Amino acid sequence: MGANEMTDIESYIIRSLLGDHLTEDVYRLVGYTSDPRDYTKYKLVIVSSGFFNEEVYGTPSTLPGLPLPTIENIPLLFGLPDVTREGDTLVTRADFIASTFFLISRYEEWMRKDCRDEHGRFPGKESLPGRGRFIDRAIIDEYGCLLRQWLRQIGCDVPEPPEAFRRIHLTHDVDVPYRCRTWKHVARETLKGNLYHALRWKYGTLEDDPLYTFPWMLKQGENMRKIFGEEVCQSIVFFRAGGNDARDKPHYDLNGKDMQQLLKLCREQEAIIGLHTSYEAGRQPGLTRSEKQTLEQASGFTITQNRHHFLTSREPEDMEALEAAGLTDDYTMGYADIAGFRLGTSRAVRYINPATRRLSPSLTLHPLTVMDSTLSEAKYMNLDERQALRYCMHLADTTRKMNGELTLLWHNTSATQRCGYLKNLYSKILYWLTI
């Protein structure tokens, strides 16, 4: 890796920590160096811990052990939790740059390739934030607050960002869009003793199908946009467009009458249409481009948004396939087994390949704050409704205070009474966001 590339990443991380509401002059006040001769060039110096040294990077020694040290009660992954004043310069050995890089690049997932669940995903409970019990904290955003505080202490004009949601993404994955709209479905329901209902669902309108709850869900999004404004709140619906793995079932025809009706509803409700990259493409990333093209042909829209089916962004390098396919925004960055801040931040970040240390010029990763089934399923968090609401409110409040992005993933199947408390919980969360 060339020196200029590393400088680009360091500079990007400093800007991400301080926030994009500041001016270029402020960013130049902060340096990242281990050479004392350079300290006088800056108002605040972050001393490098050596994490990026060629003989160190990519070795087991770079995986932090628990318990972590803390600085101002914030977990610190690399460096020492101290800050001193040397002349007019504050110098800290808390390596916020390496700590931030570790989390936003998913460095740990790249290093620990032998740690995967049955779907090939890195488990959130095995992650450093999960094991350290700080996955519910956006510690990178907390680092930024601390750096801005220190700059103000030495006389720099560094305001805080507003305590408000930067974005609210209400997202829905089209996995099982309806229960009974084909003869195959009728046969299945008949075997269950549901012939009468099966025929009514088959020959009735799409809205009669018990799983077709998209009109209700998108109506909630419309109501939220009226309150927060279209520049803050948006609905995104992710459609599958391929995949031959058993977990890509049920297959649906994007050009069929029912799916064209759903696509039309999305356009009428001003919902963004995104690609739900198939389970198979999660294993064979080269399929992503053709799936994107299939969805574009069926929808008539240029597709730039993505989320992997089953959240199966298994390897950080898989993001290269999204970038190559022309996808610019990914919403997969949450763990299936535990809700929280997988990237250590509530804000969107540019993709960094930890293997090559390349900062993507075009692909942005958006944190997935909460997925419905993560909260309720026994194999995941197994929370009751009261516990789930309290946890979601905590994550949302953290996001709002940090001027971050709140991304909710609610499936249409969760907006039915058969899914326990999840429909009611979704309504409560959206109401709480408005008060």
XYZ file of C-alpha atoms in Angstrom:
435
model
C 0.000 0.000 0.000
C 1.279 3.432 -0.947
C 1.742 6.232 1.534
C -0.783 8.471 -0.218
C -3.503 5.818 0.114
C -2.956 5.543 3.850
C -3.008 9.316 4.128
C -6.371 9.316 2.377
C -7.793 6.867 4.912
C -6.359 8.755 7.888
C -7.732 12.028 6.563
C -11.123 10.466 5.898
C -11.313 9.022 9.414
C -10.377 12.342 11.021
C -13.163 14.041 9.065
C -15.599 11.286 9.998
C -14.733 11.619 13.681
C -14.992 15.405 13.795
C -18.127 15.498 11.615
C -18.918 16.908 8.205
C -20.506 20.030 9.713
C -17.055 21.580 10.240
C -14.761 23.466 7.878
C -11.525 22.331 6.261
C -9.577 24.601 8.600
C -10.744 22.568 11.601
C -9.688 19.237 10.099
C -6.173 20.565 9.592
C -5.896 21.211 13.338
C -5.715 17.455 14.018
C -2.650 15.351 13.191
C -1.912 11.632 13.287
C 1.758 10.935 13.880
C 4.244 9.310 16.238
C 7.015 11.814 15.458
C 7.312 14.460 18.227
C 8.927 16.833 15.732
C 5.547 17.135 13.988
C 3.506 17.935 17.090
C 3.833 21.713 16.758
C 2.095 21.602 13.364
C -1.233 20.808 15.018
C -3.515 21.841 17.878
C -4.363 18.210 18.627
C -2.165 15.188 17.906
C -3.313 11.569 17.956
C -0.222 9.414 18.402
C -0.116 6.330 16.191
C -0.083 3.041 18.091
C 1.683 1.208 15.281
C -1.436 -0.704 14.201
C -0.864 0.223 10.543
C 2.822 -0.734 10.476
C 3.453 -3.244 7.702
C 5.014 -5.812 10.039
C 2.034 -5.561 12.414
C -1.063 -5.055 10.281
C -2.961 -8.285 9.596
C -1.328 -10.246 12.417
C -3.137 -11.760 15.448
C -1.512 -9.167 17.720
C -3.852 -6.531 16.249
C -6.949 -8.178 17.711
C -7.647 -6.362 21.008
C -8.144 -8.385 24.155
C -10.797 -7.812 26.798
C -11.257 -5.974 29.026
C -10.459 -2.848 27.032
C -9.015 0.275 28.615
C -11.310 3.289 28.641
C -10.822 6.992 28.103
C -13.503 9.253 29.547
C -15.512 6.021 30.057
C -15.305 5.194 26.339
C -13.833 1.804 25.301
C -10.478 2.247 23.553
C -9.274 -0.429 21.146
C -5.714 0.789 20.515
C -3.202 3.059 22.214
C -3.092 4.390 25.751
C -5.869 6.351 27.493
C -3.946 9.526 28.227
C -3.816 13.116 27.033
C -1.108 15.671 27.822
C -0.363 19.235 26.837
C 2.896 19.991 25.087
C 3.140 23.722 24.565
C 0.065 24.815 22.614
C -0.703 21.257 21.496
C -2.812 18.556 23.117
C -1.261 15.121 22.579
C -3.175 11.884 23.140
C -1.894 8.335 22.853
C -5.454 7.087 22.517
C -5.330 5.842 18.922
C -8.790 6.840 17.772
C -7.770 6.429 14.122
C -6.849 2.737 14.418
C -9.832 2.097 16.715
C -12.200 3.654 14.190
C -10.598 1.847 11.250
C -10.933 -1.488 13.053
C -14.700 -1.056 13.368
C -15.757 0.665 10.152
C -13.641 -1.610 7.941
C -14.892 -4.760 9.738
C -11.242 -5.664 10.234
C -12.087 -8.261 12.875
C -14.433 -10.094 10.498
C -11.699 -10.187 7.857
C -9.171 -11.513 10.349
C -11.412 -14.122 11.958
C -12.612 -15.977 8.869
C -13.061 -19.176 10.861
C -15.776 -17.567 12.976
C -19.042 -17.886 11.030
C -22.616 -19.052 11.713
C -24.655 -21.543 9.680
C -25.196 -18.914 6.968
C -21.531 -17.980 6.760
C -22.110 -14.709 8.649
C -19.891 -13.306 11.364
C -21.988 -13.455 14.583
C -22.537 -10.175 16.360
C -22.198 -11.848 19.750
C -18.680 -12.936 18.722
C -17.672 -9.403 17.710
C -15.505 -7.270 19.959
C -18.395 -4.840 20.661
C -20.673 -7.809 21.364
C -18.241 -9.545 23.718
C -17.288 -6.223 25.302
C -20.970 -5.324 25.790
C -20.780 -1.984 24.019
C -22.516 -2.849 20.759
C -25.392 -0.604 21.857
C -22.988 2.375 21.967
C -21.826 4.330 18.943
C -18.322 4.623 20.372
C -16.862 6.166 17.208
C -19.361 8.997 17.550
C -18.356 9.270 21.205
C -14.709 9.575 20.103
C -15.752 12.497 17.904
C -17.505 14.233 20.799
C -14.369 13.888 22.915
C -12.086 15.262 20.169
C -14.346 18.271 19.628
C -14.399 18.874 23.399
C -10.599 18.832 23.557
C -10.320 21.241 20.617
C -12.645 23.669 22.360
C -10.543 23.413 25.524
C -7.556 24.799 23.626
C -9.549 27.662 22.158
C -10.756 26.281 18.814
C -14.239 27.122 17.550
C -15.652 23.627 17.110
C -19.433 23.428 17.515
C -21.381 20.224 18.081
C -23.661 18.870 15.337
C -27.405 19.202 15.992
C -29.087 16.592 18.169
C -31.421 15.403 15.442
C -31.776 12.479 13.087
C -29.716 13.037 9.984
C -31.703 10.350 8.188
C -34.470 7.897 9.009
C -34.570 4.898 6.680
C -37.734 2.789 6.929
C -36.760 -0.326 5.017
C -38.611 -3.477 4.002
C -37.267 -6.671 2.397
C -39.550 -8.485 -0.050
C -38.872 -12.079 0.992
C -42.383 -13.573 1.110
C -44.625 -10.971 -0.535
C -47.862 -12.984 -0.277
C -49.177 -16.234 1.139
C -51.404 -17.686 -1.544
C -51.415 -16.311 -5.124
C -50.488 -19.393 -7.197
C -51.911 -22.921 -7.615
C -48.842 -24.274 -5.883
C -49.735 -22.113 -2.908
C -53.353 -23.369 -3.051
C -52.157 -26.967 -2.953
C -49.985 -26.230 0.047
C -52.807 -24.509 1.930
C -55.250 -27.299 1.047
C -52.960 -29.844 2.690
C -53.161 -27.652 5.792
C -56.969 -27.738 5.654
C -57.296 -24.164 4.403
C -58.980 -24.756 1.004
C -61.680 -22.091 1.516
C -59.192 -19.381 2.502
C -56.743 -20.491 -0.166
C -59.276 -20.016 -2.950
C -60.376 -16.673 -1.515
C -56.758 -15.453 -1.385
C -56.008 -16.853 -4.831
C -58.984 -15.233 -6.593
C -59.338 -12.152 -4.413
C -57.398 -8.931 -4.729
C -53.761 -8.809 -3.734
C -54.788 -6.697 -0.735
C -56.875 -9.646 0.520
C -53.762 -11.774 0.983
C -52.818 -11.822 4.684
C -49.087 -11.297 4.046
C -49.496 -8.386 1.637
C -49.125 -5.666 4.262
C -47.053 -3.302 2.124
C -49.865 -0.722 1.755
C -50.007 -0.370 5.545
C -46.231 -0.265 5.946
C -45.682 2.303 3.207
C -48.511 4.409 4.632
C -46.539 4.614 7.879
C -43.580 5.842 5.853
C -45.712 8.488 4.173
C -46.904 9.733 7.562
C -43.337 9.926 8.841
C -42.190 11.883 5.774
C -44.907 14.445 6.445
C -43.505 14.955 9.946
C -39.749 14.819 9.285
C -39.629 15.918 5.653
C -38.518 13.993 2.578
C -34.923 15.150 2.999
C -34.748 13.257 6.322
C -37.152 10.326 6.086
C -37.471 7.819 3.270
C -38.878 4.340 2.666
C -36.797 1.746 0.820
C -38.174 -1.568 -0.435
C -35.618 -4.234 -1.392
C -36.632 -6.806 -4.052
C -34.951 -10.110 -4.833
C -34.146 -10.590 -8.507
C -32.536 -14.000 -8.636
C -31.014 -16.773 -6.577
C -31.336 -20.539 -6.870
C -30.404 -21.467 -3.319
C -33.110 -23.096 -1.214
C -33.037 -20.013 1.016
C -33.935 -17.833 -1.949
C -37.405 -19.383 -1.974
C -40.165 -18.518 -2.466
C -39.330 -17.235 -5.925
C -41.555 -14.527 -7.348
C -41.937 -13.126 -10.830
C -40.976 -9.452 -10.937
C -42.800 -9.103 -14.255
C -45.945 -10.816 -12.998
C -49.151 -8.936 -12.232
C -48.810 -9.038 -8.453
C -45.203 -7.883 -8.275
C -45.811 -5.184 -10.843
C -48.643 -3.971 -8.601
C -46.218 -3.791 -5.665
C -43.631 -1.946 -7.748
C -46.360 0.491 -8.798
C -47.347 0.983 -5.148
C -43.719 1.798 -4.296
C -43.603 4.433 -7.011
C -46.921 5.941 -5.882
C -45.736 6.066 -2.255
C -42.363 7.525 -3.334
C -40.499 4.575 -1.868
C -37.025 3.878 -3.205
C -36.655 0.508 -4.926
C -33.500 -1.379 -3.976
C -31.885 -4.742 -4.731
C -32.157 -7.555 -2.202
C -29.060 -9.443 -3.318
C -29.859 -13.148 -3.195
C -28.520 -15.733 -0.775
C -26.788 -17.396 -3.716
C -25.143 -14.121 -4.716
C -23.917 -13.850 -1.136
C -21.852 -16.943 -1.885
C -21.106 -15.990 -5.481
C -20.804 -12.178 -5.540
C -20.322 -12.168 -9.317
C -24.081 -12.739 -9.673
C -24.851 -9.320 -8.209
C -24.569 -7.417 -11.471
C -27.068 -9.608 -13.344
C -29.563 -9.431 -10.457
C -29.316 -5.656 -10.474
C -29.960 -5.582 -14.222
C -32.987 -7.878 -13.839
C -34.530 -5.582 -11.227
C -33.820 -2.510 -13.334
C -35.595 -4.041 -16.314
C -38.631 -5.031 -14.247
C -38.909 -1.740 -12.342
C -37.834 0.757 -14.981
C -35.524 2.436 -12.454
C -31.769 2.680 -12.090
C -30.963 0.678 -8.962
C -28.280 2.013 -6.622
C -29.369 0.712 -3.180
C -28.663 -2.791 -1.850
C -29.196 -5.132 1.057
C -28.062 -8.757 1.150
C -30.702 -11.445 1.748
C -30.276 -12.941 5.256
C -27.783 -10.100 5.840
C -25.240 -12.389 4.189
C -22.506 -9.919 3.487
C -20.163 -12.668 4.607
C -16.799 -11.175 3.753
C -15.794 -7.505 3.673
C -14.347 -8.106 0.218
C -17.832 -8.983 -1.081
C -18.509 -5.248 -1.147
C -16.209 -5.055 -4.156
C -18.923 -6.809 -6.194
C -21.492 -4.176 -5.199
C -19.160 -1.404 -6.232
C -18.360 -3.130 -9.548
C -22.085 -3.511 -10.277
C -22.687 0.222 -9.854
C -24.436 0.017 -6.478
C -23.627 3.056 -4.350
C -25.401 2.469 -1.029
C -25.586 -0.678 1.106
C -27.924 -1.256 4.073
C -26.697 -4.692 5.230
C -24.506 -3.451 8.077
C -26.257 -4.950 11.065
C -25.851 -8.299 12.784
C -28.739 -10.764 12.586
C -28.271 -12.019 16.148
C -27.964 -8.727 18.030
C -29.131 -5.215 17.234
C -26.780 -2.282 17.648
C -23.939 -0.485 15.934
C -22.068 -3.081 13.869
C -19.761 -0.408 12.451
C -19.312 1.321 15.808
C -21.100 4.420 14.514
C -24.611 5.668 13.845
C -23.418 7.447 10.718
C -22.894 6.264 7.171
C -19.287 5.529 6.200
C -17.422 4.863 2.996
C -16.437 1.270 2.412
C -12.835 0.373 3.250
C -11.470 -2.985 2.114
C -9.399 -4.210 5.092
C -7.393 -6.582 2.905
C -6.134 -3.884 0.525
C -6.766 -0.817 2.708
C -8.525 0.843 -0.203
C -11.038 3.602 0.517
C -13.930 3.266 -1.906
C -14.707 6.415 -3.878
C -18.323 5.410 -4.486
C -19.756 2.837 -2.045
C -21.368 4.029 1.193
C -22.314 1.686 4.044
C -25.367 2.663 6.083
C -25.687 1.226 9.605
C -28.645 -1.124 10.083
C -29.867 -0.210 13.549
C -32.645 -2.746 14.161
C -34.110 -5.757 12.325
C -37.475 -6.998 13.556
C -36.657 -10.702 13.929
C -33.407 -9.916 15.764
C -35.457 -8.664 18.678
C -38.058 -11.403 18.921
C -36.527 -14.710 17.801
C -35.479 -17.092 20.535
C -32.163 -17.864 18.819
C -31.297 -14.160 18.713
C -32.151 -11.584 21.415
C -35.444 -13.219 22.526
C -36.897 -10.006 23.969
C -40.503 -9.460 24.970
C -42.311 -6.393 23.642
C -41.465 -4.154 26.573
C -37.773 -5.090 26.492
C -37.640 -4.674 22.706
C -39.230 -1.229 22.814
C -36.841 -0.085 25.549
C -33.813 -1.325 23.598
C -35.004 0.259 20.332
C -35.659 3.561 22.097
C -32.123 3.471 23.494
C -30.565 2.883 20.063
C -32.768 5.534 18.458
C -32.020 8.075 21.192
C -28.282 7.449 20.773
C -28.633 7.939 17.027
C -30.559 11.185 17.433
C -28.057 12.618 19.925
C -25.175 11.779 17.577
C -26.888 13.249 14.501
C -26.828 9.798 12.965
C -28.907 7.643 10.635
C -31.647 5.416 12.028
C -32.341 2.404 9.823
C -35.215 0.081 10.692
C -35.836 -3.203 8.864
C -39.402 -4.470 9.173
C -40.629 -7.284 6.937
C -44.171 -7.333 5.584
C -44.647 -10.656 7.366
C -44.003 -8.880 10.677
C -46.983 -6.598 10.117
C -49.399 -9.475 10.752
C -50.950 -10.666 13.973
C -49.288 -14.059 13.492
C -45.899 -12.427 14.186
C -46.581 -11.631 17.808
C -45.811 -8.123 18.979
C -43.754 -6.905 15.998
C -46.496 -4.934 14.199
C -47.487 -3.199 17.407
C -43.825 -2.543 18.226
C -43.226 -0.912 14.836
C -46.137 1.482 15.432
C -44.832 2.325 18.907
C -41.308 2.999 17.660
C -42.512 5.326 14.910
C -44.764 7.175 17.352
C -41.911 7.532 19.858
C -39.659 9.015 17.152
C -42.104 11.876 16.642
C -42.468 12.995 20.263
